[in-house]
Amino acid sequence: MKNFVEELKWRGMIQDIMPGTEEKLMEGPQSAYVGIDPTADSLHIGHLVSVMILKHFQRCGHKPIALVGGATGMIGDPSMKSAERNLLDEETLNHNVACIKAQLSRFLDFESDAPNKAELVNNYDWMKDYSFIGFIRDIGKHITVNYMMAKDSVKKRLSRDSSEGMSFTEFSYQLMQGYDFYWLWKNKGCILQLGGSDQWGNITTGTELIRRMDGGEAFALTCPLIRKADGTKFGKTEKGNIWLDAEKTSPYEFYQFWLNVADNDAESYIKIFTMLDRETIESLIEEHRQDPGQRKLQKVLAREVTIMCHGEKEYENALEASQMLFGNSTSEALRKLDEKTFLAVFSGVPTFDVPKAELPCGIQDFLAVKTSVFPSKGEARKMIQGGGVSINKDKFTDPSGEITEADIIDGKYILAQKGKKNYFIINII
């Protein structure tokens, strides 16, 4: 067995840990869980820290449990939130749970015969038949309001929201999460809950409930909330969250996010978001510090996380797409891009509309009359003759040549390139 706590420590993945946790885990294989609220039908990279912790837990010989909160997801957790969540209906929650389970299987072994294979549970299964009276009688009596009010998540929310306050629904969240821990401890032998540092109050409510109800012992471990070097929130872009679902965030955009992180962030992210060993990571960091311009750390980080989340083929496609703007890419590679990736690669370049009925069209008219790629046909001709014009990544060297329907990509686009760096998308309408 590997020392799980030691592994997390050098990776910078421990914020708080309850005394005795490390010793308990070294006694032999144990079970631990992470809770995920299914508020969307995909995980985003903010969830990835907790998922990576479960992955390490399993690799160290222990049994990971992923709890998808079908019940608690109907309520909303006040921790670090400035407003109450919208409540989701049962059908939406069931859909979200199924999607999240599929994503988690990329990271955790749910299928093998190993004694520590991962397990997915849904707290709706044990909460759906619990009556309100039964819950407050059996569970609520063990935790005082004073204890619940003392939690930072509650105090911060109330101080921020003095005008609106906090509903009883949200206030009860920590009691429900505490009961989840108790139920897993009682029925699954789960002795440890893992999560982000904003969950410390909810997690310790669970350990307290286990102690008060059955005199049992349970443990807690949280990881830091990841921030970028400039203090801003990790995982957000102008377009919103970076999702693990390829339909919401394309593998190319996903790859680009990691490729473009700041140097300081890359040094911490490569420890947190990859399974590379310590020796490899320390060697990479040293190489990067010697020559930051090569961005080797970012390239390895982007490769490792993209392969882990989307697979080798999508990584290769993302790499090829990344060469499109700056490398010697080919027409064949361009035509292989799906529409979403094509538009992401060439996001922000000037666009023009040309009716399909006007094709075929002479190249000079196409670039200087139908569009404004060139200010005049004379300039277009001169640059074509000089080898400075490409259509769909192929050099166009005949000033009297034509653009035809055969040049259309995906039934709607033609990519024109003037010189090395100036791209234009022509929408064929």
CSV table of C-alpha atoms in Angstrom, one decimal:
chain,number,residue,atom,x,y,z
A,1,MET,CA,0.0,0.0,0.0
A,2,LYS,CA,1.2,3.5,-0.8
A,3,ASN,CA,0.8,6.3,1.7
A,4,PHE,CA,-2.1,8.3,0.4
A,5,VAL,CA,-1.7,11.3,2.7
A,6,GLU,CA,2.0,11.5,1.8
A,7,GLU,CA,1.2,11.4,-1.9
A,8,LEU,CA,-1.3,14.3,-1.5
A,9,LYS,CA,1.1,16.4,0.6
A,10,TRP,CA,3.9,16.7,-1.9
A,11,ARG,CA,1.3,17.5,-4.6
A,12,GLY,CA,-0.1,20.4,-2.5
A,13,MET,CA,-3.5,18.8,-2.3
A,14,ILE,CA,-4.2,18.9,1.5
A,15,GLN,CA,-5.8,21.9,3.2
A,16,ASP,CA,-7.2,20.3,6.4
A,17,ILE,CA,-6.9,16.8,7.8
A,18,MET,CA,-8.4,15.4,10.9
A,19,PRO,CA,-5.9,13.9,13.4
A,20,GLY,CA,-5.4,10.2,13.0
A,21,THR,CA,-6.5,10.1,9.4
A,22,GLU,CA,-3.0,9.1,8.0
A,23,GLU,CA,-2.5,6.4,10.6
A,24,LYS,CA,-6.0,4.9,10.0
A,25,LEU,CA,-5.3,4.7,6.3
A,26,MET,CA,-2.0,2.9,6.8
A,27,GLU,CA,-3.7,0.1,8.8
A,28,GLY,CA,-5.0,-1.4,5.6
A,29,PRO,CA,-7.5,-0.7,2.8
A,30,GLN,CA,-10.2,1.7,3.7
A,31,SER,CA,-13.2,3.3,1.9
A,32,ALA,CA,-13.7,7.1,1.4
A,33,TYR,CA,-16.2,9.1,-0.6
A,34,VAL,CA,-16.5,12.4,-2.4
A,35,GLY,CA,-19.9,14.0,-2.9
A,36,ILE,CA,-20.9,15.7,-6.2
A,37,ASP,CA,-24.1,17.6,-6.7
A,38,PRO,CA,-25.6,16.9,-10.1
A,39,THR,CA,-26.5,20.5,-10.9
A,40,ALA,CA,-25.5,20.0,-14.5
A,41,ASP,CA,-25.2,17.0,-16.9
A,42,SER,CA,-21.4,17.3,-17.0
A,43,LEU,CA,-18.6,17.7,-14.5
A,44,HIS,CA,-16.3,20.8,-15.1
A,45,ILE,CA,-12.7,21.1,-14.2
A,46,GLY,CA,-13.6,22.6,-10.8
A,47,HIS,CA,-14.7,19.0,-9.9
A,48,LEU,CA,-11.5,17.6,-11.2
A,49,VAL,CA,-9.5,18.1,-8.0
A,50,SER,CA,-11.9,15.9,-5.9
A,51,VAL,CA,-12.0,13.3,-8.7
A,52,MET,CA,-8.2,13.2,-8.8
A,53,ILE,CA,-8.1,12.7,-5.1
A,54,LEU,CA,-10.4,9.7,-5.5
A,55,LYS,CA,-8.1,8.4,-8.3
A,56,HIS,CA,-5.1,8.7,-6.0
A,57,PHE,CA,-7.1,7.0,-3.3
A,58,GLN,CA,-7.8,4.0,-5.5
A,59,ARG,CA,-4.2,3.8,-6.8
A,60,CYS,CA,-3.0,3.7,-3.2
A,61,GLY,CA,-5.0,0.5,-2.6
A,62,HIS,CA,-8.2,1.9,-1.1
A,63,LYS,CA,-11.8,1.8,-2.2
A,64,PRO,CA,-13.3,5.1,-3.6
A,65,ILE,CA,-17.0,5.9,-3.5
A,66,ALA,CA,-18.4,8.6,-5.6
A,67,LEU,CA,-21.7,9.9,-4.2
A,68,VAL,CA,-23.9,11.7,-6.7
A,69,GLY,CA,-26.3,13.8,-4.7
A,70,GLY,CA,-29.7,13.2,-6.3
A,71,ALA,CA,-31.3,14.2,-3.0
A,72,THR,CA,-29.0,17.0,-1.8
A,73,GLY,CA,-28.9,18.3,-5.4
A,74,MET,CA,-32.5,19.2,-5.0
A,75,ILE,CA,-31.6,21.6,-2.2
A,76,GLY,CA,-28.3,23.4,-2.9
A,77,ASP,CA,-25.3,23.8,-0.7
A,78,PRO,CA,-24.8,27.3,0.8
A,79,SER,CA,-21.0,26.8,1.1
A,80,MET,CA,-19.2,29.6,-0.7
A,81,LYS,CA,-22.4,30.6,-2.6
A,82,SER,CA,-23.8,34.1,-2.7
A,83,ALA,CA,-27.3,33.1,-3.7
A,84,GLU,CA,-29.6,30.1,-3.3
A,85,ARG,CA,-29.5,27.6,-6.2
A,86,ASN,CA,-32.4,26.9,-8.5
A,87,LEU,CA,-34.0,23.6,-7.5
A,88,LEU,CA,-34.0,20.9,-10.2
A,89,ASP,CA,-36.8,18.4,-11.0
A,90,GLU,CA,-36.3,14.7,-10.6
A,91,GLU,CA,-36.2,13.9,-14.3
A,92,THR,CA,-33.4,16.5,-14.9
A,93,LEU,CA,-31.5,15.2,-11.9
A,94,ASN,CA,-31.7,11.6,-13.1
A,95,HIS,CA,-30.3,12.6,-16.5
A,96,ASN,CA,-27.5,14.5,-14.8
A,97,VAL,CA,-26.6,11.6,-12.6
A,98,ALA,CA,-26.4,9.2,-15.5
A,99,CYS,CA,-24.1,11.6,-17.5
A,100,ILE,CA,-21.8,12.2,-14.5
A,101,LYS,CA,-21.4,8.4,-13.8
A,102,ALA,CA,-20.3,8.0,-17.4
A,103,GLN,CA,-17.7,10.7,-17.0
A,104,LEU,CA,-16.4,9.4,-13.7
A,105,SER,CA,-15.7,6.0,-15.3
A,106,ARG,CA,-12.9,7.6,-17.3
A,107,PHE,CA,-11.0,8.2,-14.0
A,108,LEU,CA,-12.0,5.4,-11.7
A,109,ASP,CA,-12.1,1.6,-12.1
A,110,PHE,CA,-15.8,0.7,-11.6
A,111,GLU,CA,-15.7,-2.5,-13.6
A,112,SER,CA,-12.8,-4.8,-12.6
A,113,ASP,CA,-12.9,-7.6,-10.0
A,114,ALA,CA,-10.4,-5.7,-7.8
A,115,PRO,CA,-11.5,-5.6,-4.1
A,116,ASN,CA,-11.0,-1.8,-4.2
A,117,LYS,CA,-13.1,-1.2,-7.4
A,118,ALA,CA,-14.9,2.1,-7.3
A,119,GLU,CA,-18.6,2.4,-6.4
A,120,LEU,CA,-21.1,5.0,-7.4
A,121,VAL,CA,-24.0,5.7,-5.0
A,122,ASN,CA,-26.9,8.2,-5.1
A,123,ASN,CA,-28.2,9.6,-1.8
A,124,TYR,CA,-31.7,9.9,-3.3
A,125,ASP,CA,-31.8,6.1,-2.9
A,126,TRP,CA,-31.8,6.3,0.9
A,127,MET,CA,-33.4,9.7,1.3
A,128,LYS,CA,-36.5,9.3,-1.0
A,129,ASP,CA,-38.5,7.3,1.5
A,130,TYR,CA,-37.4,9.1,4.6
A,131,SER,CA,-40.3,11.2,6.0
A,132,PHE,CA,-39.7,14.7,7.2
A,133,ILE,CA,-40.9,13.8,10.7
A,134,GLY,CA,-38.8,10.7,10.7
A,135,PHE,CA,-35.7,12.6,9.7
A,136,ILE,CA,-35.9,15.4,12.2
A,137,ARG,CA,-36.8,12.8,15.0
A,138,ASP,CA,-34.0,10.3,14.2
A,139,ILE,CA,-31.3,12.6,12.9
A,140,GLY,CA,-32.0,16.2,13.7
A,141,LYS,CA,-32.0,15.7,17.5
A,142,HIS,CA,-28.3,14.7,17.5
A,143,ILE,CA,-27.0,18.1,16.1
A,144,THR,CA,-27.8,21.4,17.7
A,145,VAL,CA,-28.7,24.6,15.9
A,146,ASN,CA,-25.8,26.3,17.7
A,147,TYR,CA,-23.4,23.7,16.2
A,148,MET,CA,-24.8,24.3,12.7
A,149,MET,CA,-24.8,28.1,13.0
A,150,ALA,CA,-21.1,28.0,14.1
A,151,LYS,CA,-20.1,26.7,10.7
A,152,ASP,CA,-18.1,29.1,8.5
A,153,SER,CA,-20.2,28.4,5.4
A,154,VAL,CA,-23.4,29.4,7.3
A,155,LYS,CA,-21.9,32.4,9.0
A,156,LYS,CA,-20.4,33.8,5.8
A,157,ARG,CA,-23.6,33.3,3.9
A,158,LEU,CA,-25.6,35.1,6.6
A,159,SER,CA,-23.2,38.0,6.8
A,160,ARG,CA,-23.2,38.4,3.0
A,161,ASP,CA,-27.0,38.0,2.7
A,162,SER,CA,-28.3,39.8,5.7
A,163,SER,CA,-31.3,41.2,3.6
A,164,GLU,CA,-32.5,37.9,2.3
A,165,GLY,CA,-31.0,35.5,4.8
A,166,MET,CA,-30.8,31.7,4.2
A,167,SER,CA,-33.8,29.5,3.7
A,168,PHE,CA,-34.4,26.5,6.0
A,169,THR,CA,-34.0,24.3,3.0
A,170,GLU,CA,-30.4,25.4,2.5
A,171,PHE,CA,-29.7,25.5,6.2
A,172,SER,CA,-30.6,21.8,6.4
A,173,TYR,CA,-28.1,20.9,3.8
A,174,GLN,CA,-25.3,20.2,6.2
A,175,LEU,CA,-27.5,17.9,8.2
A,176,MET,CA,-28.4,15.9,5.1
A,177,GLN,CA,-24.7,15.7,4.0
A,178,GLY,CA,-23.9,14.6,7.5
A,179,TYR,CA,-26.4,11.9,7.3
A,180,ASP,CA,-24.9,10.7,3.9
A,181,PHE,CA,-21.6,10.2,5.7
A,182,TYR,CA,-23.4,8.3,8.5
A,183,TRP,CA,-25.3,6.1,6.1
A,184,LEU,CA,-22.1,5.3,4.2
A,185,TRP,CA,-20.2,4.6,7.4
A,186,LYS,CA,-23.0,2.3,8.7
A,187,ASN,CA,-23.8,0.5,5.4
A,188,LYS,CA,-20.6,0.7,3.4
A,189,GLY,CA,-17.9,0.8,6.0
A,190,CYS,CA,-16.8,4.2,4.7
A,191,ILE,CA,-14.5,5.9,7.3
A,192,LEU,CA,-13.4,9.0,5.4
A,193,GLN,CA,-15.0,11.9,3.5
A,194,LEU,CA,-12.9,13.9,1.0
A,195,GLY,CA,-13.8,17.3,-0.6
A,196,GLY,CA,-12.8,20.9,-1.2
A,197,SER,CA,-11.9,23.1,1.8
A,198,ASP,CA,-15.3,24.8,1.5
A,199,GLN,CA,-16.8,21.5,2.6
A,200,TRP,CA,-15.0,21.2,5.9
A,201,GLY,CA,-18.0,22.3,8.0
A,202,ASN,CA,-20.4,19.8,6.2
A,203,ILE,CA,-17.9,17.0,6.4
A,204,THR,CA,-17.2,17.4,10.1
A,205,THR,CA,-20.9,17.5,10.8
A,206,GLY,CA,-20.9,14.0,9.4
A,207,THR,CA,-18.1,12.8,11.7
A,208,GLU,CA,-19.9,14.4,14.6
A,209,LEU,CA,-23.1,12.6,13.7
A,210,ILE,CA,-21.4,9.3,13.5
A,211,ARG,CA,-19.8,9.9,16.9
A,212,ARG,CA,-23.1,11.0,18.6
A,213,MET,CA,-25.4,8.4,17.0
A,214,ASP,CA,-23.2,5.3,17.3
A,215,GLY,CA,-20.1,6.3,19.1
A,216,GLY,CA,-18.2,5.6,15.9
A,217,GLU,CA,-15.0,7.1,14.5
A,218,ALA,CA,-14.7,8.8,11.1
A,219,PHE,CA,-12.3,11.1,9.4
A,220,ALA,CA,-12.1,14.1,7.2
A,221,LEU,CA,-9.6,15.5,4.6
A,222,THR,CA,-10.0,18.5,2.3
A,223,CYS,CA,-8.0,20.0,-0.5
A,224,PRO,CA,-7.4,23.7,-1.1
A,225,LEU,CA,-9.8,25.5,-3.4
A,226,ILE,CA,-7.7,26.1,-6.6
A,227,ARG,CA,-7.1,29.7,-7.5
A,228,LYS,CA,-5.1,31.1,-10.4
A,229,ALA,CA,-1.8,32.8,-9.6
A,230,ASP,CA,-3.6,36.2,-9.9
A,231,GLY,CA,-6.2,35.2,-7.4
A,232,THR,CA,-9.1,34.8,-9.8
A,233,LYS,CA,-11.3,31.7,-9.9
A,234,PHE,CA,-9.8,28.6,-11.5
A,235,GLY,CA,-11.6,26.9,-14.4
A,236,LYS,CA,-13.5,29.9,-15.7
A,237,THR,CA,-13.1,31.6,-19.0
A,238,GLU,CA,-14.9,34.4,-20.8
A,239,LYS,CA,-17.2,31.7,-22.2
A,240,GLY,CA,-17.8,30.2,-18.7
A,241,ASN,CA,-16.9,26.8,-17.2
A,242,ILE,CA,-14.4,24.4,-18.9
A,243,TRP,CA,-16.6,21.3,-19.1
A,244,LEU,CA,-15.5,17.7,-19.4
A,245,ASP,CA,-18.3,17.1,-21.9
A,246,ALA,CA,-16.8,17.5,-25.4
A,247,GLU,CA,-20.1,18.9,-26.6
A,248,LYS,CA,-19.9,21.8,-24.1
A,249,THR,CA,-16.2,22.4,-24.3
A,250,SER,CA,-14.5,20.9,-27.4
A,251,PRO,CA,-11.3,18.9,-26.8
A,252,TYR,CA,-9.4,21.6,-28.7
A,253,GLU,CA,-10.7,24.4,-26.3
A,254,PHE,CA,-10.0,22.1,-23.4
A,255,TYR,CA,-6.4,21.5,-24.5
A,256,GLN,CA,-5.9,25.2,-25.2
A,257,PHE,CA,-7.0,26.1,-21.6
A,258,TRP,CA,-4.3,24.0,-20.1
A,259,LEU,CA,-1.7,25.0,-22.7
A,260,ASN,CA,-2.2,28.7,-21.9
A,261,VAL,CA,-2.0,28.6,-18.1
A,262,ALA,CA,0.5,30.9,-16.4
A,263,ASP,CA,4.0,29.5,-15.5
A,264,ASN,CA,3.3,29.6,-11.7
A,265,ASP,CA,0.0,27.9,-12.2
A,266,ALA,CA,1.5,25.2,-14.4
A,267,GLU,CA,3.9,24.2,-11.6
A,268,SER,CA,1.0,23.6,-9.2
A,269,TYR,CA,-1.5,22.2,-11.8
A,270,ILE,CA,0.9,19.5,-13.1
A,271,LYS,CA,1.1,18.1,-9.5
A,272,ILE,CA,-2.7,18.3,-9.0
A,273,PHE,CA,-4.1,17.3,-12.3
A,274,THR,CA,-1.8,14.6,-13.6
A,275,MET,CA,-0.7,11.2,-12.3
A,276,LEU,CA,2.9,11.8,-13.2
A,277,ASP,CA,5.3,10.7,-10.4
A,278,ARG,CA,7.3,13.1,-8.3
A,279,GLU,CA,10.7,12.6,-10.0
A,280,THR,CA,9.2,13.3,-13.4
A,281,ILE,CA,7.3,16.4,-12.3
A,282,GLU,CA,10.3,17.9,-10.5
A,283,SER,CA,12.5,17.3,-13.5
A,284,LEU,CA,9.9,19.0,-15.8
A,285,ILE,CA,9.6,22.0,-13.4
A,286,GLU,CA,13.4,22.4,-13.4
A,287,GLU,CA,13.6,22.1,-17.2
A,288,HIS,CA,10.8,24.7,-17.5
A,289,ARG,CA,12.6,27.1,-15.2
A,290,GLN,CA,15.7,26.9,-17.3
A,291,ASP,CA,13.8,27.8,-20.5
A,292,PRO,CA,10.3,29.1,-19.8
A,293,GLY,CA,9.9,30.2,-23.4
A,294,GLN,CA,9.6,26.5,-24.6
A,295,ARG,CA,6.5,26.2,-22.3
A,296,LYS,CA,7.3,22.5,-21.9
A,297,LEU,CA,5.4,22.3,-18.6
A,298,GLN,CA,2.2,23.6,-20.2
A,299,LYS,CA,2.6,21.2,-23.1
A,300,VAL,CA,3.0,18.2,-20.9
A,301,LEU,CA,0.2,19.3,-18.6
A,302,ALA,CA,-2.2,19.9,-21.6
A,303,ARG,CA,-1.3,16.5,-23.0
A,304,GLU,CA,-1.7,14.5,-19.8
A,305,VAL,CA,-5.1,16.1,-18.8
A,306,THR,CA,-6.5,16.0,-22.4
A,307,ILE,CA,-5.6,12.3,-22.8
A,308,MET,CA,-7.0,11.5,-19.3
A,309,CYS,CA,-10.3,13.3,-20.0
A,310,HIS,CA,-10.8,12.8,-23.8
A,311,GLY,CA,-8.4,10.0,-24.9
A,312,GLU,CA,-5.4,9.9,-27.1
A,313,LYS,CA,-7.2,10.4,-30.4
A,314,GLU,CA,-8.8,13.6,-29.3
A,315,TYR,CA,-5.5,14.8,-27.9
A,316,GLU,CA,-3.9,14.2,-31.3
A,317,ASN,CA,-6.7,16.1,-33.0
A,318,ALA,CA,-6.4,19.0,-30.6
A,319,LEU,CA,-2.6,19.1,-31.2
A,320,GLU,CA,-3.1,19.1,-35.0
A,321,ALA,CA,-5.8,21.8,-34.7
A,322,SER,CA,-3.3,23.9,-32.6
A,323,GLN,CA,-0.8,23.8,-35.4
A,324,MET,CA,-3.4,25.2,-37.8
A,325,LEU,CA,-2.7,28.9,-36.9
A,326,PHE,CA,1.0,28.7,-36.3
A,327,GLY,CA,2.4,25.5,-37.9
A,328,ASN,CA,2.7,24.1,-41.4
A,329,SER,CA,-0.7,22.5,-41.4
A,330,THR,CA,-2.3,20.9,-44.5
A,331,SER,CA,-5.6,21.1,-46.3
A,332,GLU,CA,-6.3,17.5,-45.4
A,333,ALA,CA,-5.9,18.3,-41.7
A,334,LEU,CA,-8.1,21.4,-42.0
A,335,ARG,CA,-10.9,19.4,-43.6
A,336,LYS,CA,-10.7,16.8,-40.8
A,337,LEU,CA,-11.7,19.4,-38.2
A,338,ASP,CA,-15.3,19.3,-37.0
A,339,GLU,CA,-17.2,22.6,-37.4
A,340,LYS,CA,-17.0,23.4,-33.7
A,341,THR,CA,-13.2,23.0,-33.6
A,342,PHE,CA,-12.8,24.9,-36.9
A,343,LEU,CA,-14.7,27.9,-35.5
A,344,ALA,CA,-12.8,27.7,-32.2
A,345,VAL,CA,-9.4,27.6,-33.9
A,346,PHE,CA,-10.3,30.6,-36.1
A,347,SER,CA,-12.3,32.5,-33.5
A,348,GLY,CA,-12.1,36.2,-33.9
A,349,VAL,CA,-10.8,36.3,-37.5
A,350,PRO,CA,-12.6,38.5,-40.0
A,351,THR,CA,-15.6,36.9,-41.8
A,352,PHE,CA,-17.4,37.6,-45.1
A,353,ASP,CA,-20.6,36.1,-46.6
A,354,VAL,CA,-20.7,35.0,-50.2
A,355,PRO,CA,-23.8,33.4,-51.8
A,356,LYS,CA,-23.1,29.9,-53.1
A,357,ALA,CA,-24.9,30.9,-56.4
A,358,GLU,CA,-21.9,33.2,-57.2
A,359,LEU,CA,-19.5,30.3,-57.4
A,360,PRO,CA,-17.5,29.5,-59.4
A,361,CYS,CA,-15.8,32.9,-59.1
A,362,GLY,CA,-12.4,34.2,-60.2
A,363,ILE,CA,-9.9,34.3,-57.4
A,364,GLN,CA,-9.2,38.0,-57.7
A,365,ASP,CA,-12.9,38.9,-57.7
A,366,PHE,CA,-13.4,36.5,-54.8
A,367,LEU,CA,-10.7,38.1,-52.6
A,368,ALA,CA,-11.2,41.8,-53.6
A,369,VAL,CA,-14.8,42.3,-54.8
A,370,LYS,CA,-17.0,39.6,-53.2
A,371,THR,CA,-14.9,40.0,-50.0
A,372,SER,CA,-12.4,42.6,-48.7
A,373,VAL,CA,-9.5,40.2,-48.1
A,374,PHE,CA,-7.6,42.6,-50.4
A,375,PRO,CA,-8.4,46.3,-51.1
A,376,SER,CA,-8.0,45.8,-54.8
A,377,LYS,CA,-7.7,43.1,-57.5
A,378,GLY,CA,-4.2,44.4,-58.3
A,379,GLU,CA,-3.0,43.7,-54.8
A,380,ALA,CA,-4.6,40.3,-54.8
A,381,ARG,CA,-3.0,39.4,-58.1
A,382,LYS,CA,0.4,40.6,-57.0
A,383,MET,CA,0.3,38.6,-53.7
A,384,ILE,CA,-1.0,35.4,-55.5
A,385,GLN,CA,1.9,35.6,-57.9
A,386,GLY,CA,4.3,36.0,-55.0
A,387,GLY,CA,3.0,32.9,-53.3
A,388,GLY,CA,1.5,34.7,-50.4
A,389,VAL,CA,-2.1,33.5,-50.7
A,390,SER,CA,-3.6,30.2,-49.5
A,391,ILE,CA,-7.1,28.8,-49.8
A,392,ASN,CA,-7.9,26.1,-47.2
A,393,LYS,CA,-4.2,25.8,-46.4
A,394,ASP,CA,-3.2,25.1,-50.0
A,395,LYS,CA,-1.0,27.7,-51.8
A,396,PHE,CA,-3.0,29.4,-54.6
A,397,THR,CA,-0.6,30.5,-57.3
A,398,ASP,CA,-2.8,31.0,-60.4
A,399,PRO,CA,-4.1,34.7,-60.6
A,400,SER,CA,-6.6,33.5,-63.2
A,401,GLY,CA,-7.8,30.5,-61.2
A,402,GLU,CA,-11.3,30.1,-59.7
A,403,ILE,CA,-12.9,29.3,-56.4
A,404,THR,CA,-15.5,26.6,-56.9
A,405,GLU,CA,-18.0,24.6,-54.7
A,406,ALA,CA,-15.3,22.0,-54.3
A,407,ASP,CA,-13.4,24.4,-52.1
A,408,ILE,CA,-16.2,24.6,-49.6
A,409,ILE,CA,-15.4,23.0,-46.2
A,410,ASP,CA,-18.3,21.4,-44.1
A,411,GLY,CA,-20.7,22.7,-46.8
A,412,LYS,CA,-20.4,26.3,-45.6
A,413,TYR,CA,-16.8,27.7,-45.2
A,414,ILE,CA,-13.8,28.6,-47.2
A,415,LEU,CA,-10.6,29.7,-45.3
A,416,ALA,CA,-8.4,32.3,-47.0
A,417,GLN,CA,-4.9,33.2,-45.8
A,418,LYS,CA,-3.0,36.3,-46.7
A,419,GLY,CA,0.7,36.1,-45.8
A,420,LYS,CA,1.6,34.0,-42.7
A,421,LYS,CA,-0.8,35.2,-40.1
A,422,ASN,CA,-3.8,36.9,-41.6
A,423,TYR,CA,-6.8,34.5,-41.9
A,424,PHE,CA,-10.3,35.1,-43.2
A,425,ILE,CA,-13.4,32.9,-43.1
A,426,ILE,CA,-15.8,33.2,-46.0
A,427,ASN,CA,-19.2,31.9,-45.1
A,428,ILE,CA,-20.9,30.4,-48.2
A,429,ILE,CA,-24.6,31.1,-47.8
